[in-house]
PDB file of C-alpha atoms in Angstrom:
ATOM      1  CA  MET A 293      27.617  45.739  74.930  1.00 53.00           C
ATOM      2  CA  SER A 294      29.439  42.883  76.647  1.00 66.00           C
ATOM      3  CA  LEU A 295      27.666  39.870  78.090  1.00 72.00           C
ATOM      4  CA  HIS A 296      29.057  40.791  81.506  1.00 66.00           C
ATOM      5  CA  ASN A 297      27.405  44.221  81.408  1.00 71.00           C
ATOM      6  CA  GLU A 298      24.099  42.723  80.252  1.00 75.00           C
ATOM      7  CA  TRP A 299      24.172  40.215  83.108  1.00 79.00           C
ATOM      8  CA  ALA A 300      25.031  42.990  85.573  1.00 77.00           C
ATOM      9  CA  LYS A 301      21.961  44.940  84.440  1.00 80.00           C
ATOM     10  CA  ILE A 302      19.738  41.882  84.852  1.00 82.00           C
ATOM     11  CA  THR A 303      20.974  41.055  88.358  1.00 84.00           C
ATOM     12  CA  ARG A 304      20.590  44.661  89.475  1.00 84.00           C
ATOM     13  CA  TYR A 305      17.390  45.827  87.795  1.00 83.00           C
ATOM     14  CA  PHE A 306      15.385  42.694  86.923  1.00 88.00           C
ATOM     15  CA  PRO A 307      14.280  41.563  90.429  1.00 91.00           C
ATOM     16  CA  PRO A 308      10.942  43.076  91.570  1.00 92.00           C
ATOM     17  CA  THR A 309      10.746  45.339  94.594  1.00 92.00           C
ATOM     18  CA  ARG A 310       9.063  44.193  97.789  1.00 94.00           C
ATOM     19  CA  GLN A 311       5.929  46.156  96.841  1.00 95.00           C
ATOM     20  CA  GLU A 312       5.889  44.516  93.414  1.00 95.00           C
ATOM     21  CA  TRP A 313       6.181  41.054  94.980  1.00 95.00           C
ATOM     22  CA  LEU A 314       3.236  41.722  97.279  1.00 96.00           C
ATOM     23  CA  GLU A 315       1.079  43.021  94.428  1.00 96.00           C
ATOM     24  CA  PHE A 316       2.194  40.132  92.203  1.00 96.00           C
ATOM     25  CA  LEU A 317       1.075  37.588  94.800  1.00 96.00           C
ATOM     26  CA  LEU A 318      -2.233  39.407  95.323  1.00 97.00           C
ATOM     27  CA  VAL A 319      -3.011  39.419  91.588  1.00 97.00           C
ATOM     28  CA  ALA A 320      -2.012  35.744  91.267  1.00 97.00           C
ATOM     29  CA  LEU A 321      -4.293  34.850  94.184  1.00 97.00           C
ATOM     30  CA  ILE A 322      -7.279  36.737  92.762  1.00 96.00           C
ATOM     31  CA  PHE A 323      -6.725  35.222  89.323  1.00 97.00           C
ATOM     32  CA  GLY A 324      -6.391  31.795  90.935  1.00 96.00           C
ATOM     33  CA  PHE A 325      -9.711  32.299  92.698  1.00 95.00           C
ATOM     34  CA  VAL A 326     -11.338  33.293  89.390  1.00 95.00           C
ATOM     35  CA  ILE A 327      -9.938  30.253  87.543  1.00 95.00           C
ATOM     36  CA  SER A 328     -10.970  27.840  90.310  1.00 93.00           C
ATOM     37  CA  PHE A 329     -14.340  29.529  90.909  1.00 91.00           C
ATOM     38  CA  ASN A 330     -16.371  26.411  90.051  1.00 88.00           C
ATOM     39  CA  GLU A 331     -13.930  23.860  91.446  1.00 85.00           C
ATOM     40  CA  TRP A 332     -14.971  23.693  95.078  1.00 81.00           C
ATOM     41  CA  GLY A 333     -16.376  20.196  94.981  1.00 70.00           C
ATOM     42  CA  ALA A 334     -18.310  18.109  92.473  1.00 69.00           C
ATOM     43  CA  GLY A 335     -21.978  18.451  93.409  1.00 73.00           C
ATOM     44  CA  ALA A 336     -21.442  19.266  97.088  1.00 79.00           C
ATOM     45  CA  PHE A 337     -19.178  21.935  98.561  1.00 79.00           C
ATOM     46  CA  ASP A 338     -15.757  20.532  99.511  1.00 80.00           C
ATOM     47  CA  ALA A 339     -13.475  23.044 101.238  1.00 86.00           C
ATOM     48  CA  LEU A 340     -10.381  20.840 101.071  1.00 88.00           C
ATOM     49  CA  GLU A 341     -10.736  20.177  97.363  1.00 88.00           C
ATOM     50  CA  GLY A 342     -11.532  23.840  96.738  1.00 88.00           C
ATOM     51  CA  LEU A 343      -8.427  25.037  98.566  1.00 93.00           C
ATOM     52  CA  ARG A 344      -6.299  22.522  96.690  1.00 92.00           C
ATOM     53  CA  ASN A 345      -7.686  23.735  93.356  1.00 92.00           C
ATOM     54  CA  LEU A 346      -7.281  27.371  94.449  1.00 94.00           C
ATOM     55  CA  LEU A 347      -3.605  26.855  95.293  1.00 96.00           C
ATOM     56  CA  LEU A 348      -2.972  25.051  92.004  1.00 95.00           C
ATOM     57  CA  ALA A 349      -4.754  27.745  89.976  1.00 96.00           C
ATOM     58  CA  THR A 350      -2.862  30.468  91.867  1.00 97.00           C
ATOM     59  CA  LEU A 351       0.444  28.763  91.065  1.00 97.00           C
ATOM     60  CA  LEU A 352      -0.447  28.504  87.363  1.00 97.00           C
ATOM     61  CA  CYS A 353      -1.531  32.158  87.260  1.00 97.00           C
ATOM     62  CA  ALA A 354       1.677  33.187  89.035  1.00 97.00           C
ATOM     63  CA  LEU A 355       3.733  31.338  86.418  1.00 97.00           C
ATOM     64  CA  ALA A 356       1.801  32.995  83.557  1.00 97.00           C
ATOM     65  CA  LEU A 357       2.240  36.418  85.186  1.00 97.00           C
ATOM     66  CA  ALA A 358       5.956  35.701  85.647  1.00 97.00           C
ATOM     67  CA  VAL A 359       6.254  34.890  81.928  1.00 97.00           C
ATOM     68  CA  HIS A 360       4.382  38.087  81.023  1.00 97.00           C
ATOM     69  CA  HIS A 361       6.204  40.422  83.394  1.00 96.00           C
ATOM     70  CA  GLY A 362       9.592  38.752  82.989  1.00 96.00           C
ATOM     71  CA  ALA A 363       9.556  39.207  79.216  1.00 97.00           C
ATOM     72  CA  GLN A 364       8.700  42.895  79.567  1.00 96.00           C
ATOM     73  CA  ARG A 365      11.459  43.458  82.101  1.00 95.00           C
ATOM     74  CA  LEU A 366      14.060  41.697  79.927  1.00 94.00           C
ATOM     75  CA  VAL A 367      13.098  43.626  76.795  1.00 94.00           C
ATOM     76  CA  GLY A 368      13.095  46.834  78.834  1.00 91.00           C
ATOM     77  CA  LEU A 369      16.644  46.155  79.989  1.00 89.00           C
ATOM     78  CA  ARG A 370      17.613  45.474  76.377  1.00 87.00           C
ATOM     79  CA  PHE A 371      16.489  49.054  75.676  1.00 86.00           C
ATOM     80  CA  ASP A 372      18.386  50.264  78.770  1.00 83.00           C
ATOM     81  CA  SER A 373      15.177  50.985  80.648  1.00 86.00           C
ATOM     82  CA  ARG A 374      13.756  49.614  83.872  1.00 88.00           C
ATOM     83  CA  VAL A 375      10.253  48.184  83.815  1.00 93.00           C
ATOM     84  CA  GLN A 376       8.189  48.106  86.991  1.00 94.00           C
ATOM     85  CA  HIS A 377       4.737  46.609  87.418  1.00 95.00           C
ATOM     86  CA  HIS A 378       1.796  47.749  89.502  1.00 95.00           C
ATOM     87  CA  VAL A 379      -1.732  46.592  90.213  1.00 96.00           C
ATOM     88  CA  TRP A 380      -4.556  47.988  88.115  1.00 96.00           C
ATOM     89  CA  TRP A 381      -7.142  47.987  90.883  1.00 96.00           C
ATOM     90  CA  THR A 382     -10.074  48.549  88.550  1.00 96.00           C
ATOM     91  CA  GLY A 383      -9.038  45.483  86.558  1.00 96.00           C
ATOM     92  CA  LEU A 384      -8.750  43.437  89.731  1.00 96.00           C
ATOM     93  CA  MET A 385     -12.280  44.444  90.746  1.00 96.00           C
ATOM     94  CA  LEU A 386     -13.518  43.655  87.221  1.00 96.00           C
ATOM     95  CA  SER A 387     -11.915  40.231  87.474  1.00 96.00           C
ATOM     96  CA  LEU A 388     -13.914  39.464  90.625  1.00 96.00           C
ATOM     97  CA  LEU A 389     -17.080  41.060  89.253  1.00 96.00           C
ATOM     98  CA  PHE A 390     -16.981  39.016  86.036  1.00 95.00           C
ATOM     99  CA  ALA A 391     -16.331  35.860  88.046  1.00 94.00           C
ATOM    100  CA  PHE A 392     -19.368  36.331  90.283  1.00 94.00           C
ATOM    101  CA  ILE A 393     -21.711  37.539  87.528  1.00 94.00           C
ATOM    102  CA  SER A 394     -20.777  34.733  85.121  1.00 92.00           C
ATOM    103  CA  ARG A 395     -20.158  32.146  87.877  1.00 89.00           C
ATOM    104  CA  GLY A 396     -16.602  31.676  86.675  1.00 87.00           C
ATOM    105  CA  ALA A 397     -17.467  31.347  82.979  1.00 90.00           C
ATOM    106  CA  LEU A 398     -15.808  34.661  81.981  1.00 91.00           C
ATOM    107  CA  PRO A 399     -12.373  34.974  83.607  1.00 93.00           C
ATOM    108  CA  PHE A 400     -10.914  38.468  83.221  1.00 96.00           C
ATOM    109  CA  LEU A 401      -7.149  38.068  83.632  1.00 96.00           C
ATOM    110  CA  ALA A 402      -5.839  41.602  83.130  1.00 96.00           C
ATOM    111  CA  ALA A 403      -5.043  43.631  86.233  1.00 96.00           C
ATOM    112  CA  THR A 404      -1.497  44.960  85.954  1.00 95.00           C
ATOM    113  CA  GLY A 405       0.164  47.944  84.334  1.00 94.00           C
ATOM    114  CA  THR A 406       3.764  48.907  83.630  1.00 93.00           C
ATOM    115  CA  THR A 407       5.962  51.898  84.330  1.00 90.00           C
ATOM    116  CA  VAL A 408       9.014  52.295  82.094  1.00 89.00           C
ATOM    117  CA  GLU A 409      11.884  54.369  83.467  1.00 85.00           C
ATOM    118  CA  ASP A 410      14.975  55.434  81.556  1.00 79.00           C
ATOM    119  CA  MET A 411      18.335  54.461  83.037  1.00 75.00           C
ATOM    120  CA  PRO A 412      20.316  57.601  82.087  1.00 66.00           C
ATOM    121  CA  LEU A 413      23.818  56.227  82.633  1.00 64.00           C
ATOM    122  CA  HIS A 414      23.077  53.164  80.517  1.00 60.00           C
ATOM    123  CA  ARG A 415      21.539  55.204  77.699  1.00 56.00           C
ATOM    124  CA  LEU A 416      24.609  57.396  77.169  1.00 56.00           C
ATOM    125  CA  GLY A 417      25.675  57.189  73.553  1.00 55.00           C
ATOM    126  CA  HIS A 418      22.246  56.204  72.202  1.00 56.00           C
ATOM    127  CA  PHE A 419      21.078  58.015  69.065  1.00 50.00           C
ATOM    128  CA  ARG A 420      18.089  59.171  71.103  1.00 56.00           C
ATOM    129  CA  TYR A 421      18.786  59.743  74.778  1.00 54.00           C
ATOM    130  CA  LYS A 422      15.154  59.279  75.772  1.00 65.00           C
ATOM    131  CA  LEU A 423      13.333  56.028  75.090  1.00 73.00           C
ATOM    132  CA  GLY A 424      11.191  56.331  71.950  1.00 78.00           C
ATOM    133  CA  ALA A 425       7.540  55.387  71.562  1.00 84.00           C
ATOM    134  CA  LEU A 426       8.402  52.429  69.314  1.00 87.00           C
ATOM    135  CA  ALA A 427      10.735  50.942  71.924  1.00 86.00           C
ATOM    136  CA  GLN A 428       8.078  51.373  74.602  1.00 89.00           C
ATOM    137  CA  MET A 429       5.598  49.584  72.339  1.00 92.00           C
ATOM    138  CA  TRP A 430       7.884  46.558  72.004  1.00 94.00           C
ATOM    139  CA  ILE A 431       8.400  46.480  75.758  1.00 94.00           C
ATOM    140  CA  GLN A 432       4.634  46.336  76.321  1.00 94.00           C
ATOM    141  CA  LEU A 433       4.109  43.838  73.502  1.00 95.00           C
ATOM    142  CA  ALA A 434       6.756  41.480  74.896  1.00 96.00           C
ATOM    143  CA  GLY A 435       4.361  40.286  77.627  1.00 96.00           C
ATOM    144  CA  PRO A 436       1.514  39.058  75.385  1.00 96.00           C
ATOM    145  CA  ILE A 437       4.011  37.638  72.866  1.00 96.00           C
ATOM    146  CA  ALA A 438       5.718  35.621  75.620  1.00 97.00           C
ATOM    147  CA  ASN A 439       2.347  34.271  76.810  1.00 97.00           C
ATOM    148  CA  VAL A 440       1.442  33.265  73.239  1.00 96.00           C
ATOM    149  CA  ILE A 441       4.786  31.499  72.699  1.00 95.00           C
ATOM    150  CA  VAL A 442       4.514  29.559  75.967  1.00 96.00           C
ATOM    151  CA  ALA A 443       0.897  28.609  75.228  1.00 94.00           C
ATOM    152  CA  PHE A 444       1.688  27.487  71.669  1.00 93.00           C
ATOM    153  CA  VAL A 445       4.758  25.419  72.601  1.00 92.00           C
ATOM    154  CA  LEU A 446       2.964  23.720  75.488  1.00 91.00           C
ATOM    155  CA  TRP A 447      -0.094  23.080  73.301  1.00 90.00           C
ATOM    156  CA  LEU A 448       2.145  21.462  70.661  1.00 88.00           C
ATOM    157  CA  LEU A 449       3.660  19.233  73.341  1.00 87.00           C
ATOM    158  CA  ILE A 450       0.189  18.190  74.484  1.00 85.00           C
ATOM    159  CA  ARG A 451      -0.808  17.401  70.890  1.00 81.00           C
ATOM    160  CA  THR A 452       2.357  15.618  69.762  1.00 78.00           C
ATOM    161  CA  THR A 453       3.728  13.895  72.894  1.00 73.00           C
ATOM    162  CA  VAL A 454       2.508  11.877  75.828  1.00 66.00           C
ATOM    163  CA  LEU A 455       2.235  15.056  77.915  1.00 68.00           C
ATOM    164  CA  ALA A 456      -1.175  14.842  79.527  1.00 65.00           C
ATOM    165  CA  GLY A 457      -3.772  17.602  79.294  1.00 67.00           C
ATOM    166  CA  GLY A 458      -5.478  18.683  82.529  1.00 83.00           C
ATOM    167  CA  ILE A 459      -3.112  21.033  84.307  1.00 88.00           C
ATOM    168  CA  ALA A 460      -1.091  21.696  81.138  1.00 89.00           C
ATOM    169  CA  SER A 461      -4.252  22.587  79.192  1.00 89.00           C
ATOM    170  CA  THR A 462      -5.364  24.904  81.971  1.00 92.00           C
ATOM    171  CA  PHE A 463      -2.005  26.652  81.859  1.00 95.00           C
ATOM    172  CA  VAL A 464      -2.303  27.045  78.087  1.00 93.00           C
ATOM    173  CA  GLY A 465      -5.747  28.617  78.524  1.00 93.00           C
ATOM    174  CA  ILE A 466      -4.507  31.020  81.202  1.00 96.00           C
ATOM    175  CA  ASN A 467      -1.680  32.223  78.958  1.00 97.00           C
ATOM    176  CA  VAL A 468      -4.050  32.656  76.003  1.00 95.00           C
ATOM    177  CA  MET A 469      -6.547  34.674  78.056  1.00 95.00           C
ATOM    178  CA  MET A 470      -3.789  36.793  79.562  1.00 96.00           C
ATOM    179  CA  ALA A 471      -2.367  37.599  76.119  1.00 96.00           C
ATOM    180  CA  VAL A 472      -5.732  38.519  74.578  1.00 96.00           C
ATOM    181  CA  LEU A 473      -7.061  40.568  77.486  1.00 96.00           C
ATOM    182  CA  ASN A 474      -3.842  42.506  78.074  1.00 96.00           C
ATOM    183  CA  LEU A 475      -3.915  43.608  74.442  1.00 96.00           C
ATOM    184  CA  LEU A 476      -7.160  45.497  74.997  1.00 95.00           C
ATOM    185  CA  PRO A 477      -6.536  49.234  74.392  1.00 94.00           C
ATOM    186  CA  ILE A 478      -7.592  50.194  77.906  1.00 94.00           C
ATOM    187  CA  PRO A 479      -5.095  52.095  80.102  1.00 93.00           C
ATOM    188  CA  PRO A 480      -2.904  50.848  81.689  1.00 94.00           C
ATOM    189  CA  LEU A 481      -2.993  47.538  79.775  1.00 95.00           C
ATOM    190  CA  ASP A 482      -0.300  46.669  77.232  1.00 95.00           C
ATOM    191  CA  GLY A 483      -2.551  47.202  74.236  1.00 94.00           C
ATOM    192  CA  THR A 484      -2.828  50.918  74.978  1.00 94.00           C
ATOM    193  CA  ARG A 485       0.779  51.707  74.040  1.00 91.00           C
ATOM    194  CA  VAL A 486       0.609  49.532  70.912  1.00 92.00           C
ATOM    195  CA  PHE A 487      -2.668  51.177  69.843  1.00 93.00           C
ATOM    196  CA  PHE A 488      -1.372  54.735  70.138  1.00 91.00           C
ATOM    197  CA  VAL A 489       1.956  54.006  68.412  1.00 91.00           C
ATOM    198  CA  SER A 490       0.446  52.238  65.371  1.00 90.00           C
ATOM    199  CA  ARG A 491      -3.263  51.521  65.098  1.00 92.00           C
ATOM    200  CA  LEU A 492      -2.764  49.399  61.988  1.00 91.00           C
ATOM    201  CA  PHE A 493      -0.103  47.278  63.679  1.00 93.00           C
ATOM    202  CA  TYR A 494      -2.347  46.986  66.724  1.00 94.00           C
ATOM    203  CA  ALA A 495      -5.211  45.717  64.551  1.00 94.00           C
ATOM    204  CA  VAL A 496      -2.929  43.092  62.968  1.00 94.00           C
ATOM    205  CA  ALA A 497      -1.482  41.940  66.303  1.00 94.00           C
ATOM    206  CA  PHE A 498      -4.802  41.866  68.135  1.00 95.00           C
ATOM    207  CA  GLY A 499      -6.524  40.153  65.202  1.00 95.00           C
ATOM    208  CA  ALA A 500      -3.895  37.406  65.158  1.00 95.00           C
ATOM    209  CA  VAL A 501      -3.977  36.776  68.913  1.00 95.00           C
ATOM    210  CA  LEU A 502      -7.771  36.949  69.108  1.00 94.00           C
ATOM    211  CA  ALA A 503      -8.267  34.573  66.142  1.00 94.00           C
ATOM    212  CA  GLY A 504      -5.768  32.073  67.511  1.00 93.00           C
ATOM    213  CA  GLY A 505      -7.122  32.333  71.045  1.00 92.00           C
ATOM    214  CA  LEU A 506     -10.763  31.894  70.063  1.00 91.00           C
ATOM    215  CA  THR A 507      -9.877  28.946  67.843  1.00 91.00           C
ATOM    216  CA  TYR A 508      -8.100  27.227  70.717  1.00 87.00           C
ATOM    217  CA  VAL A 509     -10.947  27.908  73.161  1.00 84.00           C
ATOM    218  CA  LEU A 510     -13.721  26.815  70.791  1.00 85.00           C
ATOM    219  CA  SER A 511     -11.855  23.880  69.225  1.00 84.00           C
ATOM    220  CA  PRO A 512      -8.885  22.621  71.295  1.00 78.00           C
ATOM    221  CA  ALA A 513      -8.492  19.650  68.915  1.00 80.00           C
ATOM    222  CA  VAL A 514      -7.653  21.895  65.945  1.00 86.00           C
ATOM    223  CA  THR A 515      -4.502  20.884  64.070  1.00 87.00           C
ATOM    224  CA  PRO A 516      -1.365  23.048  64.433  1.00 86.00           C
ATOM    225  CA  LEU A 517      -1.341  23.919  60.721  1.00 89.00           C
ATOM    226  CA  LEU A 518      -4.985  25.001  60.759  1.00 91.00           C
ATOM    227  CA  LEU A 519      -4.394  27.073  63.901  1.00 91.00           C
ATOM    228  CA  ILE A 520      -1.502  28.884  62.226  1.00 92.00           C
ATOM    229  CA  ILE A 521      -3.596  29.509  59.103  1.00 94.00           C
ATOM    230  CA  ILE A 522      -6.527  30.867  61.143  1.00 93.00           C
ATOM    231  CA  THR A 523      -4.171  33.081  63.179  1.00 94.00           C
ATOM    232  CA  MET A 524      -2.616  34.532  60.019  1.00 95.00           C
ATOM    233  CA  ALA A 525      -6.053  34.983  58.481  1.00 95.00           C
ATOM    234  CA  GLY A 526      -7.181  36.866  61.597  1.00 94.00           C
ATOM    235  CA  ALA A 527      -4.190  39.196  61.306  1.00 94.00           C
ATOM    236  CA  ILE A 528      -4.828  39.845  57.609  1.00 94.00           C
ATOM    237  CA  VAL A 529      -8.571  40.394  57.991  1.00 94.00           C
ATOM    238  CA  ALA A 530      -8.093  42.718  60.972  1.00 94.00           C
ATOM    239  CA  GLY A 531      -5.336  44.692  59.239  1.00 92.00           C
ATOM    240  CA  VAL A 532      -7.171  45.057  55.928  1.00 93.00           C
ATOM    241  CA  GLY A 533     -10.444  45.826  57.691  1.00 92.00           C
ATOM    242  CA  TRP A 534      -8.848  48.566  59.803  1.00 90.00           C
ATOM    243  CA  HIS A 535      -7.070  50.063  56.816  1.00 86.00           C
ATOM    244  CA  TYR A 536     -10.203  50.331  54.677  1.00 87.00           C
ATOM    245  CA  ALA A 537     -12.427  51.401  57.559  1.00 85.00           C
ATOM    246  CA  PHE A 538     -10.225  54.066  59.173  1.00 80.00           C
ATOM    247  CA  GLU A 539      -7.077  54.814  57.161  1.00 72.00           C
ATOM    248  CA  LYS A 540      -8.064  54.728  53.492  1.00 64.00           C
TER     249      LYS A 540
END
């Protein structure tokens, strides 16, 4: 397909609807509140500082959500399908509940689901007219993968350049948490589609992301090589463990 046709699809089908924008902003705001839960003043309550931290956290969460959703929409268009996002209200309530119960120590950043619609005119000539389960899996998986890539690249820049931590480190953490939590096999999260298409592949993918994410959270000073080794080890252990426990 020509580059012109691909660009035409993106300009027509990529932008969110008005409803999606409103829900996107709501989720970003709630996530921002969760991330900044304990940042309303050092010692004494400070409304001005709290609002400033809330706005910053909301912006960072909006960027991470944009990475996640944008990747899924682009991959969907590559498969000649339109991806739309919606709020998972139960997840949004869980996000607030975890924040209050743990006093901000356990941020739950998974509160959106996807709807994948075929674009019949664009799928003419495909071997399979309807979108297959494997293609839908890759569309869902694109979100967590994009979050992991952004987190890893930014983390490398923090480690190897003069790029300061602080805000950048917070953004890395948000992307890591979003990738791990959205891979949970709970409808309508991304992990559900991956789990039901290939449980072994799901175990490998989730094991890799979980191992890498936990390593970063528990030891941010870990070297890039060691992080890669631990991530690969997590994938291997999870895959082998699942195979021998459930598929042998």
